[in-house]
XYZ file of C-alpha atoms in Angstrom:
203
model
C 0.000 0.000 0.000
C 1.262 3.514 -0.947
C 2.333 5.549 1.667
C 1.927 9.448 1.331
C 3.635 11.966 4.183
C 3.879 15.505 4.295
C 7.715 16.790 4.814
C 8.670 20.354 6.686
C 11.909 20.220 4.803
C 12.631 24.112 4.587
C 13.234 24.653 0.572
C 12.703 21.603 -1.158
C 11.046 18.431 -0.574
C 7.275 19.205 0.226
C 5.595 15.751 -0.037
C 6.781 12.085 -0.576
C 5.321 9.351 -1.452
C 6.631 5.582 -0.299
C 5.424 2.777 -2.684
C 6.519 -0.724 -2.386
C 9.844 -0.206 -4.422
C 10.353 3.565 -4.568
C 10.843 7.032 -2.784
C 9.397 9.447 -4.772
C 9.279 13.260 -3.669
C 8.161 16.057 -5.290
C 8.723 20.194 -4.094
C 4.549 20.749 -4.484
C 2.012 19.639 -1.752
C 0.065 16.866 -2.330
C -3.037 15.349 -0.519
C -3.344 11.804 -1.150
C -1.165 9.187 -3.516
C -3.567 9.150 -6.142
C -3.260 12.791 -6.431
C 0.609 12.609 -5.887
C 0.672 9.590 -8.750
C -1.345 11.724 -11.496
C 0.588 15.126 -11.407
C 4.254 13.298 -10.162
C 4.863 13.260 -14.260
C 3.854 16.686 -15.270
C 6.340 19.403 -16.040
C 5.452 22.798 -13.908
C 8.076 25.846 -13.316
C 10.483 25.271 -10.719
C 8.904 21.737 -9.978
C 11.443 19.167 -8.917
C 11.270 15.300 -8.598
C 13.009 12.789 -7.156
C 12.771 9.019 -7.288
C 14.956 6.995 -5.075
C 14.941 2.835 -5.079
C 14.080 1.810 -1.876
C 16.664 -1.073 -2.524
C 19.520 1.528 -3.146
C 19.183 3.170 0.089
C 22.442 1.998 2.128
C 21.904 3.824 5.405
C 19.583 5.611 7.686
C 20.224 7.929 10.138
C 18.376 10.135 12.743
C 19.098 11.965 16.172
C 17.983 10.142 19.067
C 16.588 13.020 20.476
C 15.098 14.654 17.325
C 12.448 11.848 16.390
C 11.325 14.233 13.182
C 14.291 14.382 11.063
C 15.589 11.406 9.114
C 18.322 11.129 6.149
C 18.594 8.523 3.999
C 22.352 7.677 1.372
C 21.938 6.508 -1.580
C 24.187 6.430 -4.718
C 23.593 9.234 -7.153
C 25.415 9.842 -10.159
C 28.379 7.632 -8.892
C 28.368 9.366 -6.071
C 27.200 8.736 -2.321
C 24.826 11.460 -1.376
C 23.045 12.306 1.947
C 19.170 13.411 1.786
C 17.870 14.800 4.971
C 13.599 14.803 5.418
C 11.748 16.109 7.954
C 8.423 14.667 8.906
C 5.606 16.127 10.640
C 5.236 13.713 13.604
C 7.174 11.226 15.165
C 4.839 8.503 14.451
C 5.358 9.076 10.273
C 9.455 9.122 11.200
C 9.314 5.696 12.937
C 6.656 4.750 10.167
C 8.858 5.630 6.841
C 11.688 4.026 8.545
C 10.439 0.844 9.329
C 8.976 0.748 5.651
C 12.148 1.714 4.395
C 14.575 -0.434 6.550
C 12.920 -3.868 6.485
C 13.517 -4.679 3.154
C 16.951 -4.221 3.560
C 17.475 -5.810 6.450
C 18.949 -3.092 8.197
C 19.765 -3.326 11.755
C 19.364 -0.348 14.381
C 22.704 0.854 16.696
C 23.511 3.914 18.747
C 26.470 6.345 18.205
C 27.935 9.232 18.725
C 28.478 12.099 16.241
C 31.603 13.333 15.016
C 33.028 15.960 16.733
C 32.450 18.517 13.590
C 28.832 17.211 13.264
C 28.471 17.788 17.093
C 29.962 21.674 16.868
C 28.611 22.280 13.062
C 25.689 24.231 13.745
C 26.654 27.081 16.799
C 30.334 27.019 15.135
C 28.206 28.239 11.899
C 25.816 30.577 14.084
C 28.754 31.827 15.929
C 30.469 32.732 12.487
C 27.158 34.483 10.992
C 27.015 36.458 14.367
C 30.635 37.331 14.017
C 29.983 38.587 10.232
C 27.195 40.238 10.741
C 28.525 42.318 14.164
C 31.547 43.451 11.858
C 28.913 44.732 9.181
C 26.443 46.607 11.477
C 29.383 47.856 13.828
C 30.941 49.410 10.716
C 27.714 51.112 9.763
C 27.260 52.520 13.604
C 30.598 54.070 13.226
C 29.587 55.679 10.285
C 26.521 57.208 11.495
C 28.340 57.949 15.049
C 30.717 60.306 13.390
C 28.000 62.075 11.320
C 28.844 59.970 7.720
C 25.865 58.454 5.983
C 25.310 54.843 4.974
C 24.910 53.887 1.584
C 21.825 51.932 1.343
C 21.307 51.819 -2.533
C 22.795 49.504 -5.273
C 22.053 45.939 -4.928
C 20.818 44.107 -1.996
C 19.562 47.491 -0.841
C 16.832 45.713 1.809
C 19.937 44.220 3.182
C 21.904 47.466 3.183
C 18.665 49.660 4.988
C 18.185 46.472 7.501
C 22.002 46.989 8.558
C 21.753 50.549 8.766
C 18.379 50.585 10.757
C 20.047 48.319 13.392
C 23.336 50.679 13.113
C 21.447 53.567 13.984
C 18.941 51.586 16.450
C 21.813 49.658 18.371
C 25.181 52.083 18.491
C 28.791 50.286 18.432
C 28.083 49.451 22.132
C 25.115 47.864 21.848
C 26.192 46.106 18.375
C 29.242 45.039 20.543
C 27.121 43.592 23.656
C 24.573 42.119 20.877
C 27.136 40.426 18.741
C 28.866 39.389 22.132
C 26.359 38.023 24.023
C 25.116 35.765 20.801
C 28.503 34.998 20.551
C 28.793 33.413 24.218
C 25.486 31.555 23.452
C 27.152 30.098 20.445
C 30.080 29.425 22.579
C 28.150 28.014 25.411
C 26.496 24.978 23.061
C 29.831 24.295 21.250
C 31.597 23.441 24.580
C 28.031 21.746 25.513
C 28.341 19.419 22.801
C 31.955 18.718 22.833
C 31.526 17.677 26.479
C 28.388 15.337 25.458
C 28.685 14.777 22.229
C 24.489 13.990 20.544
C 23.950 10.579 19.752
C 22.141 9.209 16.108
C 20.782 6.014 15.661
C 22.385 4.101 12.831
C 20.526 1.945 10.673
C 22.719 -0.087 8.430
C-alpha cells in the first residue's frame, strides 16, 4: 500500500510518497497518492522530482533526540549522497523508517556524532554572528561620526536592515549584541563537545 507523508523540509522536498519499491518526492504539496501519482509526471516551473529505489538506500540515520528528522544515502550519479527529510510527527518518522529499513534488512545501533557534526551548527551561528557584528558595527561608526550609509545599489533591503540596526543599536550595543550571541554560540559548542548527541544508525 502507498504511503503518502507531508515533509517540513525548509526549501525543497514538500511531499513524498513511499510505494513498495520507490521514494518518490516532489517540491509541491500533495493530498493523497492518487493525487501525488497523477501530477508526479507533469512538467510545472520550478517543480522538482526525485525518485529513489528503496533497494539503493544503504543507510539511515536520525538523532535520538530529534524523532522528526531522518536522512537517507543513496548512490547518485556515482556518487554517495546524503538526503535529509523532515516529517511532521514522530509517528510518520518511525513509520517511513520501518517501511524503508525492512527490506533491507537493516539493523538499528547507537552512536555518537563526530566531533564537527556535534559543533557544526553554533560554530556556523557563531560565524554568521561574528559577520554580521563586523557589518552593522561598521555602519554605527559611520553614522556615530556624522557619515551616511549607503543603502542603494544591490541588496539594498539588506543594506537599509544593517543601517536601521546601526542607527537603532550604536557600536556598544552592536558590541554587547554580537557578544552576548557569541557566548550563546560558545556556550552549546563546549556543551556538545563535552556530550557529544547521539544518532541512531541503521545499516
Amino acid at each position: 500500500m502507498d504511503q503518502l507523508f507531508k515533509l517540513q523540509n525548509e526549501k525543497t522536498w514538500k511531499t513524498l510518497l513511499l510505494t513498495g519499491n520507490n521514494i518518490m518526492l516532489v517540491n509541491k504539496s500533495y493530498n493523497s497518492p492518487e493525487e501525488f501519482l497523477e501530477k508526479f509526471s507533469e512538467k510545472g516551473l520550478l517543480k522538482e522530482r526525485l525518485e529513489i529505489s528503496v533497494l539503493d538506500i544503504s543507510k539511515i540515520v536520525h538523532p535520538e533526540k530529534e524523532a522528526k528528522t531522518v536522512t537517507i544515502t543513496y548512490p547518485k550519479k556515482d556518487k554517495v549522497t546524503e538526503l535529509p527529510l523532515v516529517f511532521e510527527t514522530e509517528a510518520e518518522q518511525e513509520q517511513f523508517i520501518i517501511a524503508v529499513s525492512k527490506p533491507r534488512k537493516m539493523t538499528a545501533t547507537s552512536q555518537q556524532v563526530s566531533l564537527l557534526k556535534a559543533i557544526s551548527s553554533p560554530l556556523i551561528g557563531l560565524g554568521i554572528t561574528a559577520l554580521l557584528s563586523f557589518i552593522v558595527y561598521e555602519d554605527a561608526q559611520i553614522i556615530e561620526m556624522g557619515g551616511e550609509v549607503n543603502t542603494s545599489g544591490r541588496k539594498s533591503l539588506y543594506k537599509k536592515l544593517f543601517a536601521w540596526l546601526a542607527e537603532t543599536l550604536g557600536t556598544q550595543g552592536t558590541l554587547a549584541v554580537g557578544i552576548g550571541i557569541g557566548l550563546v554560540c560558545a556556550y552549546f559548542i563546549y556543551k556538545n563537545l563535552q556530550l557529544r548527541p547521539v544518532e541512531i544508525v541503521y545499516v
